[in-house]
Amino acid sequence: MNILLLTKNFDLGGAEVHVRELANELVGEGNKVHLASRSGRQTQQLDTRIRHHSLNFSELQFPANFLKLSRLIKEQDIDLVHGHQRMAITLAAILGKRHRIPSIATVHGKIRLDIRSTLVRKLLSHVIVVSPLQLSFLDPDSSLRGKSSIIYNSTPPTSLNREIKRDQAITYVSRIDRKHYRVLKDLVENIYPEIRNQYPSVKLNIIGDGPCAHDLEELIDTTTNDHIRNGIILHGYQEDPKSILSKSMLTLGVGRCAIESLSVNTPVISANSLWCGGLISKSNYQQLKGMNFIARSSHPYSWKILTEQILDFLARKDSYLNANEGIHQQVLKDFSSRKMTKEIIELYESGLDGAP
């Protein structure tokens, strides 16, 4: 197959990593892959066989991008187009209609935000969501229900080193934007000081970059307590965060962050700017898996609750680790990149079979 992937951004974030891994897996299966997006650091990890086309995705550039991509589809004899993120999904739907090829959309956030237009919903050949929760928000008679599939995010296989020595460190991974900055500010000003007070050797890793990264640096630099400031390690953007996650004793996060942490057998407290779900365990794994590890039925976010959850884990760390031994094997099975690619290729092929 000759596949065109579209995504607006290609620098930071779970959707961007997903597109990169999908592109690499698809070309590894013998397909030809073109990828159009803004420039970004994810391009550095693309397989050299992938053709990357740099486009400035914006509302203003939408007509020009449509024409450029139309030429690309004709010149390269593209079989199907697959969009990620709202603007790319809209382009994919219209391009598919124009060139009479299947158009696929993957929704990484909320369907009502990524596929707003009734016309786009009608034009799309198929929609992929990354958790069952996303479909639950659709009306029972929605036109999308009949052409939607659940294909989970994935993580590449990881060889678990049993001899690895874990650091006394808690790790938080995210895009550092206004939404995540709320939690990061609480971590620096409220949560970590309380943890450090009771467990003086515990450090805090922060992995990520984004528009609020400079604000976070200033916040850490102006922390007057040297013991707190010196315990915080700001790693910035990391091509392979698993190298740090695998050496941490605990991760705070949801979505891809949770998947990657659990895949290297690092415990995770499900937490973001909206929810505090506590430790992901064998008993709640299936439920949280269906919600992309976002604990929507748990406590609303509160730095005090998150602090209590972290302290509870530290107090009973060994018993928690023993109880959850082997959970990473289930994660590697459920979120296998090979499994995800196989399911997506099957969906592509069924779409081509039914194409006019």
mmCIF file of C-alpha atoms in Angstrom, residues 24-25 27 182 225 251 254 301 311 347:
data_model
loop_
_atom_site.group_PDB
_atom_site.id
_atom_site.type_symbol
_atom_site.label_atom_id
_atom_site.label_comp_id
_atom_site.label_asym_id
_atom_site.label_seq_id
_atom_site.Cartn_x
_atom_site.Cartn_y
_atom_site.Cartn_z
ATOM 1 C CA ASN A 24 7.880 3.305 11.228
ATOM 2 C CA GLU A 25 5.882 0.112 11.739
ATOM 3 C CA VAL A 27 7.163 0.987 6.397
ATOM 4 C CA ARG A 182 -1.145 23.390 37.036
ATOM 5 C CA ASN A 225 14.620 25.889 49.895
ATOM 6 C CA THR A 251 5.517 7.532 37.744
ATOM 7 C CA VAL A 254 -2.015 8.897 32.276
ATOM 8 C CA TYR A 301 -7.625 16.540 41.002
ATOM 9 C CA LEU A 311 2.959 8.992 50.533
ATOM 10 C CA LEU A 347 -8.616 -1.863 8.560
#
